[in-house]
Amino acid sequence: ETGVTQTPRHLVMGMTNKKSLKCEQHLGHNAMYWYKQSAKKPLELMFVYNFKEQTENNSVPSRFSPECPNSSHLFLHLHTLQPEDSALYLCASSPGNWRGNHEQYFGPGTRLTVT
Amino acid sequence: AQTVTQSQPEMSVQEAETVTLSCTYDTSESDYYLFWYKQPPSRQMILVIRQEAYKQQNATENRFSVNFQKAAKSFSLKISDSQLGDAAMYFCAYNTPSNEKLTFGTGTRLTIIP
């Protein structure tokens, strides 16, 4: 596997379910990100991790819980979601060494539908 | 706060023709980076081209080039010899050396007419 991978690609869940999204990067990067992409809205940054430490939580509701066990893996745990949380969730990574152009590499996304 | 504006929600171009997508941004920083990302219907966001603000020379990548006007805070993308595979959403984005967080525009949907 190369680049940034995300599983599952599609997820349908009820409002009372608990599920997790997984992201893995094979680029040797140290920073990882979760974005939410809804129709007709700019990409919304949700969380940033640098060297496994959360450096940003962009006022995300607590029903979204991130976890970064190491620099290669990032999870987004979901519980008690609302229909308006239906969106494409994108994971990205970047070098995270505070130098260079901070180019981010994206995964294919998980299309989440909350019923 | 930094903002990125893409004023063209949709654009279309005839195959083999040239099209220019607009992007403006607002920042008080003097050193920053600008990017164009492409998101085809398959959804994977791919970097098309990047520009360092300290470089006066416009970046080029094969059929893709930018017109970077720092004083005007403008960063347009030109696609030459448009191909069917260029059909996608195009996002302009910005960050700085001190903050890897990307600020995105709302995107431009590009349609290629055969």
PDB file of C-alpha atoms in Angstrom:
ATOM      1  CA  GLU A   1       0.000   0.000   0.000  1.00  0.00           C
ATOM      2  CA  THR A   2       1.236   3.472  -0.765  1.00  0.00           C
ATOM      3  CA  GLY A   3       0.131   6.959   0.191  1.00  0.00           C
ATOM      4  CA  VAL A   4      -2.806   7.440   2.514  1.00  0.00           C
ATOM      5  CA  THR A   5      -5.481   4.784   2.869  1.00  0.00           C
ATOM      6  CA  GLN A   6      -8.866   4.994   4.557  1.00  0.00           C
ATOM      7  CA  THR A   7     -11.338   2.327   5.605  1.00  0.00           C
ATOM      8  CA  PRO A   8     -14.172   1.820   5.180  1.00  0.00           C
ATOM      9  CA  ARG A   9     -14.885   3.673   1.940  1.00  0.00           C
ATOM     10  CA  HIS A  10     -18.619   3.749   2.683  1.00  0.00           C
ATOM     11  CA  LEU A  11     -20.436   3.586   6.006  1.00  0.00           C
ATOM     12  CA  VAL A  12     -24.109   3.726   6.862  1.00  0.00           C
ATOM     13  CA  MET A  13     -24.946   3.949  10.532  1.00  0.00           C
ATOM     14  CA  GLY A  14     -27.889   4.685  12.759  1.00  0.00           C
ATOM     15  CA  MET A  15     -27.865   7.504  15.256  1.00  0.00           C
ATOM     16  CA  THR A  16     -27.346   5.122  18.172  1.00  0.00           C
ATOM     17  CA  ASN A  17     -24.492   3.147  16.622  1.00  0.00           C
ATOM     18  CA  LYS A  18     -20.803   3.334  17.433  1.00  0.00           C
ATOM     19  CA  LYS A  19     -18.347   3.020  14.587  1.00  0.00           C
ATOM     20  CA  SER A  20     -14.769   3.987  13.789  1.00  0.00           C
ATOM     21  CA  LEU A  21     -13.030   5.350  10.712  1.00  0.00           C
ATOM     22  CA  LYS A  22      -9.442   4.338  10.110  1.00  0.00           C
ATOM     23  CA  CYS A  23      -6.655   6.163   8.313  1.00  0.00           C
ATOM     24  CA  GLU A  24      -3.148   4.900   7.633  1.00  0.00           C
ATOM     25  CA  GLN A  25      -0.285   6.729   5.960  1.00  0.00           C
ATOM     26  CA  HIS A  26       2.759   5.037   4.419  1.00  0.00           C
ATOM     27  CA  LEU A  27       4.733   8.218   3.747  1.00  0.00           C
ATOM     28  CA  GLY A  28       6.777   8.547   6.927  1.00  0.00           C
ATOM     29  CA  HIS A  29       4.904  11.720   7.866  1.00  0.00           C
ATOM     30  CA  ASN A  30       4.439  13.012  11.380  1.00  0.00           C
ATOM     31  CA  ALA A  31       1.280  15.098  11.051  1.00  0.00           C
ATOM     32  CA  MET A  32      -2.197  13.760  10.352  1.00  0.00           C
ATOM     33  CA  TYR A  33      -5.536  15.485   9.851  1.00  0.00           C
ATOM     34  CA  TRP A  34      -9.265  14.803   9.753  1.00  0.00           C
ATOM     35  CA  TYR A  35     -11.449  16.922   7.460  1.00  0.00           C
ATOM     36  CA  LYS A  36     -15.192  16.950   6.916  1.00  0.00           C
ATOM     37  CA  GLN A  37     -16.432  17.677   3.408  1.00  0.00           C
ATOM     38  CA  SER A  38     -20.107  18.512   3.004  1.00  0.00           C
ATOM     39  CA  ALA A  39     -21.851  19.525  -0.192  1.00  0.00           C
ATOM     40  CA  LYS A  40     -21.394  23.174  -1.174  1.00  0.00           C
ATOM     41  CA  LYS A  41     -19.230  23.958   1.860  1.00  0.00           C
ATOM     42  CA  PRO A  42     -15.468  24.435   2.182  1.00  0.00           C
ATOM     43  CA  LEU A  43     -13.476  21.594   3.646  1.00  0.00           C
ATOM     44  CA  GLU A  44     -13.716  21.806   7.416  1.00  0.00           C
ATOM     45  CA  LEU A  45     -10.623  20.917   9.399  1.00  0.00           C
ATOM     46  CA  MET A  46     -11.642  18.839  12.410  1.00  0.00           C
ATOM     47  CA  PHE A  47      -8.484  17.629  14.141  1.00  0.00           C
ATOM     48  CA  VAL A  48      -4.704  17.885  13.752  1.00  0.00           C
ATOM     49  CA  TYR A  49      -2.118  15.565  15.244  1.00  0.00           C
ATOM     50  CA  ASN A  50       1.609  16.243  15.243  1.00  0.00           C
ATOM     51  CA  PHE A  51       3.922  13.501  16.468  1.00  0.00           C
ATOM     52  CA  LYS A  52       0.870  11.736  17.990  1.00  0.00           C
ATOM     53  CA  GLU A  53      -0.146  14.812  19.993  1.00  0.00           C
ATOM     54  CA  GLN A  54      -3.404  16.588  19.227  1.00  0.00           C
ATOM     55  CA  THR A  55      -2.550  20.160  18.294  1.00  0.00           C
ATOM     56  CA  GLU A  56      -5.927  21.315  17.090  1.00  0.00           C
ATOM     57  CA  ASN A  57      -9.564  20.574  17.790  1.00  0.00           C
ATOM     58  CA  ASN A  58     -11.616  22.855  15.628  1.00  0.00           C
ATOM     59  CA  SER A  59     -14.671  23.064  17.916  1.00  0.00           C
ATOM     60  CA  VAL A  60     -15.769  19.589  16.938  1.00  0.00           C
ATOM     61  CA  PRO A  61     -18.701  18.044  18.883  1.00  0.00           C
ATOM     62  CA  SER A  62     -17.726  15.387  21.395  1.00  0.00           C
ATOM     63  CA  ARG A  63     -19.615  12.725  19.445  1.00  0.00           C
ATOM     64  CA  PHE A  64     -16.480  12.699  17.266  1.00  0.00           C
ATOM     65  CA  SER A  65     -13.476  11.311  19.137  1.00  0.00           C
ATOM     66  CA  PRO A  66     -10.064  11.082  17.444  1.00  0.00           C
ATOM     67  CA  GLU A  67      -7.274   8.716  18.364  1.00  0.00           C
ATOM     68  CA  CYS A  68      -3.687   8.686  17.111  1.00  0.00           C
ATOM     69  CA  PRO A  69      -1.790   5.701  18.527  1.00  0.00           C
ATOM     70  CA  ASN A  70       1.273   6.375  16.378  1.00  0.00           C
ATOM     71  CA  SER A  71       2.373   8.648  13.551  1.00  0.00           C
ATOM     72  CA  SER A  72       1.100   6.238  10.899  1.00  0.00           C
ATOM     73  CA  HIS A  73      -2.432   5.648  12.153  1.00  0.00           C
ATOM     74  CA  LEU A  74      -5.367   7.895  12.869  1.00  0.00           C
ATOM     75  CA  PHE A  75      -8.860   6.910  13.949  1.00  0.00           C
ATOM     76  CA  LEU A  76     -12.120   8.792  14.230  1.00  0.00           C
ATOM     77  CA  HIS A  77     -14.531   7.185  16.678  1.00  0.00           C
ATOM     78  CA  LEU A  78     -18.169   7.999  16.070  1.00  0.00           C
ATOM     79  CA  HIS A  79     -21.096   7.701  18.469  1.00  0.00           C
ATOM     80  CA  THR A  80     -24.583   9.111  18.713  1.00  0.00           C
ATOM     81  CA  LEU A  81     -24.252  10.929  15.411  1.00  0.00           C
ATOM     82  CA  GLN A  82     -26.855  13.180  13.846  1.00  0.00           C
ATOM     83  CA  PRO A  83     -28.116  13.130  10.237  1.00  0.00           C
ATOM     84  CA  GLU A  84     -26.273  16.417   9.587  1.00  0.00           C
ATOM     85  CA  ASP A  85     -23.021  14.557  10.239  1.00  0.00           C
ATOM     86  CA  SER A  86     -23.481  12.740   6.946  1.00  0.00           C
ATOM     87  CA  ALA A  87     -20.538  13.798   4.790  1.00  0.00           C
ATOM     88  CA  LEU A  88     -17.287  12.708   3.212  1.00  0.00           C
ATOM     89  CA  TYR A  89     -14.565  12.383   5.851  1.00  0.00           C
ATOM     90  CA  LEU A  90     -11.065  12.890   4.516  1.00  0.00           C
ATOM     91  CA  CYS A  91      -7.807  12.014   6.196  1.00  0.00           C
ATOM     92  CA  ALA A  92      -4.542  13.689   5.224  1.00  0.00           C
ATOM     93  CA  SER A  93      -0.905  13.648   6.292  1.00  0.00           C
ATOM     94  CA  SER A  94       2.065  15.977   5.941  1.00  0.00           C
ATOM     95  CA  PRO A  95       5.740  15.923   6.959  1.00  0.00           C
ATOM     96  CA  GLY A  96       5.066  17.760  10.225  1.00  0.00           C
ATOM     97  CA  ASN A  97       8.625  18.913  10.657  1.00  0.00           C
ATOM     98  CA  TRP A  98       7.769  22.614  10.607  1.00  0.00           C
ATOM     99  CA  ARG A  99       9.862  23.154   7.527  1.00  0.00           C
ATOM    100  CA  GLY A 100       9.152  22.922   3.856  1.00  0.00           C
ATOM    101  CA  ASN A 101       5.897  23.547   2.139  1.00  0.00           C
ATOM    102  CA  HIS A 102       3.631  21.433   4.341  1.00  0.00           C
ATOM    103  CA  GLU A 103       2.081  19.784   1.345  1.00  0.00           C
ATOM    104  CA  GLN A 104      -0.723  17.507   2.491  1.00  0.00           C
ATOM    105  CA  TYR A 105      -1.503  14.137   0.999  1.00  0.00           C
ATOM    106  CA  PHE A 106      -5.084  12.930   1.136  1.00  0.00           C
ATOM    107  CA  GLY A 107      -6.773   9.586   1.436  1.00  0.00           C
ATOM    108  CA  PRO A 108      -9.769   8.581  -0.717  1.00  0.00           C
ATOM    109  CA  GLY A 109     -12.259   9.417   2.040  1.00  0.00           C
ATOM    110  CA  THR A 110     -15.083   7.633   3.828  1.00  0.00           C
ATOM    111  CA  ARG A 111     -18.609   8.468   2.687  1.00  0.00           C
ATOM    112  CA  LEU A 112     -20.657   8.454   5.894  1.00  0.00           C
ATOM    113  CA  THR A 113     -24.449   8.343   5.925  1.00  0.00           C
ATOM    114  CA  VAL A 114     -26.279   8.696   9.231  1.00  0.00           C
ATOM    115  CA  THR A 115     -29.840   7.405   9.183  1.00  0.00           C
TER     116      THR A 115
ATOM    117  CA  ALA B   1      -7.523  35.540   9.578  1.00  0.00           C
ATOM    118  CA  GLN B   2      -6.511  33.964   6.321  1.00  0.00           C
ATOM    119  CA  THR B   3      -9.233  33.407   3.763  1.00  0.00           C
ATOM    120  CA  VAL B   4      -9.233  31.852   0.316  1.00  0.00           C
ATOM    121  CA  THR B   5     -11.891  32.795  -2.237  1.00  0.00           C
ATOM    122  CA  GLN B   6     -12.813  30.996  -5.420  1.00  0.00           C
ATOM    123  CA  SER B   7     -15.436  33.075  -7.178  1.00  0.00           C
ATOM    124  CA  GLN B   8     -16.275  30.575  -9.937  1.00  0.00           C
ATOM    125  CA  PRO B   9     -18.412  27.714  -8.605  1.00  0.00           C
ATOM    126  CA  GLU B  10     -18.486  26.088 -12.056  1.00  0.00           C
ATOM    127  CA  MET B  11     -16.491  26.349 -15.251  1.00  0.00           C
ATOM    128  CA  SER B  12     -16.564  24.463 -18.515  1.00  0.00           C
ATOM    129  CA  VAL B  13     -14.105  24.226 -21.380  1.00  0.00           C
ATOM    130  CA  GLN B  14     -13.945  22.513 -24.725  1.00  0.00           C
ATOM    131  CA  GLU B  15     -11.536  19.613 -24.920  1.00  0.00           C
ATOM    132  CA  ALA B  16      -8.058  20.723 -26.062  1.00  0.00           C
ATOM    133  CA  GLU B  17      -8.771  24.359 -25.163  1.00  0.00           C
ATOM    134  CA  THR B  18      -7.299  26.398 -22.320  1.00  0.00           C
ATOM    135  CA  VAL B  19      -9.127  27.376 -19.147  1.00  0.00           C
ATOM    136  CA  THR B  20      -8.169  29.562 -16.183  1.00  0.00           C
ATOM    137  CA  LEU B  21      -9.519  29.087 -12.674  1.00  0.00           C
ATOM    138  CA  SER B  22      -9.403  32.048 -10.302  1.00  0.00           C
ATOM    139  CA  CYS B  23      -8.340  32.218  -6.676  1.00  0.00           C
ATOM    140  CA  THR B  24      -7.749  35.154  -4.373  1.00  0.00           C
ATOM    141  CA  TYR B  25      -6.586  35.071  -0.793  1.00  0.00           C
ATOM    142  CA  ASP B  26      -6.193  37.370   2.124  1.00  0.00           C
ATOM    143  CA  THR B  27      -3.236  37.222   4.498  1.00  0.00           C
ATOM    144  CA  SER B  28      -0.953  39.482   6.472  1.00  0.00           C
ATOM    145  CA  GLU B  29       1.936  37.019   6.206  1.00  0.00           C
ATOM    146  CA  SER B  30       4.830  37.628   3.844  1.00  0.00           C
ATOM    147  CA  ASP B  31       5.938  33.994   3.617  1.00  0.00           C
ATOM    148  CA  TYR B  32       3.373  31.362   2.708  1.00  0.00           C
ATOM    149  CA  TYR B  33       2.517  28.587   0.313  1.00  0.00           C
ATOM    150  CA  LEU B  34      -0.289  28.248  -2.181  1.00  0.00           C
ATOM    151  CA  PHE B  35      -1.653  25.052  -3.654  1.00  0.00           C
ATOM    152  CA  TRP B  36      -4.120  23.820  -6.222  1.00  0.00           C
ATOM    153  CA  TYR B  37      -5.731  20.478  -5.441  1.00  0.00           C
ATOM    154  CA  LYS B  38      -7.866  18.412  -7.791  1.00  0.00           C
ATOM    155  CA  GLN B  39     -10.688  16.145  -6.614  1.00  0.00           C
ATOM    156  CA  PRO B  40     -12.089  13.960  -9.414  1.00  0.00           C
ATOM    157  CA  PRO B  41     -15.379  12.084  -9.019  1.00  0.00           C
ATOM    158  CA  SER B  42     -13.397   9.209  -7.499  1.00  0.00           C
ATOM    159  CA  ARG B  43     -12.911  11.620  -4.562  1.00  0.00           C
ATOM    160  CA  GLN B  44      -9.147  11.311  -3.981  1.00  0.00           C
ATOM    161  CA  MET B  45      -7.749  14.796  -3.483  1.00  0.00           C
ATOM    162  CA  ILE B  46      -4.555  15.158  -5.512  1.00  0.00           C
ATOM    163  CA  LEU B  47      -2.033  17.982  -5.439  1.00  0.00           C
ATOM    164  CA  VAL B  48      -1.780  19.621  -8.862  1.00  0.00           C
ATOM    165  CA  ILE B  49       0.720  22.398  -8.285  1.00  0.00           C
ATOM    166  CA  ARG B  50       2.246  24.508  -5.521  1.00  0.00           C
ATOM    167  CA  GLN B  51       3.808  27.941  -5.294  1.00  0.00           C
ATOM    168  CA  GLU B  52       6.119  29.385  -2.653  1.00  0.00           C
ATOM    169  CA  ALA B  53       5.337  33.056  -2.051  1.00  0.00           C
ATOM    170  CA  TYR B  54       9.010  34.043  -1.987  1.00  0.00           C
ATOM    171  CA  LYS B  55       9.491  32.773  -5.540  1.00  0.00           C
ATOM    172  CA  GLN B  56       8.698  35.268  -8.260  1.00  0.00           C
ATOM    173  CA  GLN B  57       8.683  32.651 -10.988  1.00  0.00           C
ATOM    174  CA  ASN B  58       5.298  31.079 -11.645  1.00  0.00           C
ATOM    175  CA  ALA B  59       5.148  27.330 -11.015  1.00  0.00           C
ATOM    176  CA  THR B  60       4.441  24.968 -13.905  1.00  0.00           C
ATOM    177  CA  GLU B  61       3.702  21.257 -14.053  1.00  0.00           C
ATOM    178  CA  ASN B  62       3.269  19.986 -17.591  1.00  0.00           C
ATOM    179  CA  ARG B  63      -0.088  21.383 -18.818  1.00  0.00           C
ATOM    180  CA  PHE B  64      -0.761  23.163 -15.514  1.00  0.00           C
ATOM    181  CA  SER B  65       0.645  26.573 -14.686  1.00  0.00           C
ATOM    182  CA  VAL B  66      -0.166  29.355 -12.277  1.00  0.00           C
ATOM    183  CA  ASN B  67      -0.285  33.115 -12.497  1.00  0.00           C
ATOM    184  CA  PHE B  68       0.860  34.265  -9.067  1.00  0.00           C
ATOM    185  CA  GLN B  69       0.334  37.967  -8.413  1.00  0.00           C
ATOM    186  CA  LYS B  70       1.558  38.548  -4.865  1.00  0.00           C
ATOM    187  CA  ALA B  71       0.625  42.204  -4.617  1.00  0.00           C
ATOM    188  CA  ALA B  72      -2.883  41.487  -5.838  1.00  0.00           C
ATOM    189  CA  LYS B  73      -3.081  38.301  -3.712  1.00  0.00           C
ATOM    190  CA  SER B  74      -4.187  36.362  -6.722  1.00  0.00           C
ATOM    191  CA  PHE B  75      -3.278  32.778  -7.634  1.00  0.00           C
ATOM    192  CA  SER B  76      -4.983  31.515 -10.793  1.00  0.00           C
ATOM    193  CA  LEU B  77      -4.561  28.085 -12.376  1.00  0.00           C
ATOM    194  CA  LYS B  78      -4.254  27.684 -16.131  1.00  0.00           C
ATOM    195  CA  ILE B  79      -4.923  24.330 -17.709  1.00  0.00           C
ATOM    196  CA  SER B  80      -3.711  24.043 -21.288  1.00  0.00           C
ATOM    197  CA  ASP B  81      -4.859  21.459 -23.838  1.00  0.00           C
ATOM    198  CA  SER B  82      -7.724  20.379 -21.554  1.00  0.00           C
ATOM    199  CA  GLN B  83      -8.389  16.659 -21.412  1.00  0.00           C
ATOM    200  CA  LEU B  84     -11.429  14.682 -20.313  1.00  0.00           C
ATOM    201  CA  GLY B  85      -9.482  13.474 -17.284  1.00  0.00           C
ATOM    202  CA  ASP B  86      -9.167  17.047 -16.059  1.00  0.00           C
ATOM    203  CA  ALA B  87     -12.854  17.085 -15.122  1.00  0.00           C
ATOM    204  CA  ALA B  88     -12.948  17.523 -11.339  1.00  0.00           C
ATOM    205  CA  MET B  89     -13.423  19.913  -8.454  1.00  0.00           C
ATOM    206  CA  TYR B  90     -10.419  22.186  -8.082  1.00  0.00           C
ATOM    207  CA  PHE B  91      -9.546  23.663  -4.715  1.00  0.00           C
ATOM    208  CA  CYS B  92      -7.168  26.497  -3.999  1.00  0.00           C
ATOM    209  CA  ALA B  93      -5.430  26.289  -0.610  1.00  0.00           C
ATOM    210  CA  TYR B  94      -2.974  28.219   1.556  1.00  0.00           C
ATOM    211  CA  ASN B  95      -0.687  27.633   4.514  1.00  0.00           C
ATOM    212  CA  THR B  96       2.400  29.111   6.134  1.00  0.00           C
ATOM    213  CA  PRO B  97       5.788  27.804   7.309  1.00  0.00           C
ATOM    214  CA  SER B  98       4.651  28.121  10.932  1.00  0.00           C
ATOM    215  CA  ASN B  99       1.280  26.432  10.492  1.00  0.00           C
ATOM    216  CA  GLU B 100       0.699  23.352   8.393  1.00  0.00           C
ATOM    217  CA  LYS B 101      -3.061  23.760   8.600  1.00  0.00           C
ATOM    218  CA  LEU B 102      -4.461  24.329   5.108  1.00  0.00           C
ATOM    219  CA  THR B 103      -7.139  26.928   4.431  1.00  0.00           C
ATOM    220  CA  PHE B 104      -9.237  25.907   1.433  1.00  0.00           C
ATOM    221  CA  GLY B 105     -11.487  27.790  -0.948  1.00  0.00           C
ATOM    222  CA  THR B 106     -14.963  26.510  -1.768  1.00  0.00           C
ATOM    223  CA  GLY B 107     -13.840  24.929  -5.018  1.00  0.00           C
ATOM    224  CA  THR B 108     -14.562  25.228  -8.743  1.00  0.00           C
ATOM    225  CA  ARG B 109     -16.222  22.382 -10.594  1.00  0.00           C
ATOM    226  CA  LEU B 110     -14.600  22.017 -14.021  1.00  0.00           C
ATOM    227  CA  THR B 111     -16.453  20.261 -16.826  1.00  0.00           C
ATOM    228  CA  ILE B 112     -14.684  19.240 -20.031  1.00  0.00           C
ATOM    229  CA  ILE B 113     -16.864  19.281 -23.136  1.00  0.00           C
ATOM    230  CA  PRO B 114     -15.872  16.626 -25.699  1.00  0.00           C
TER     231      PRO B 114
END
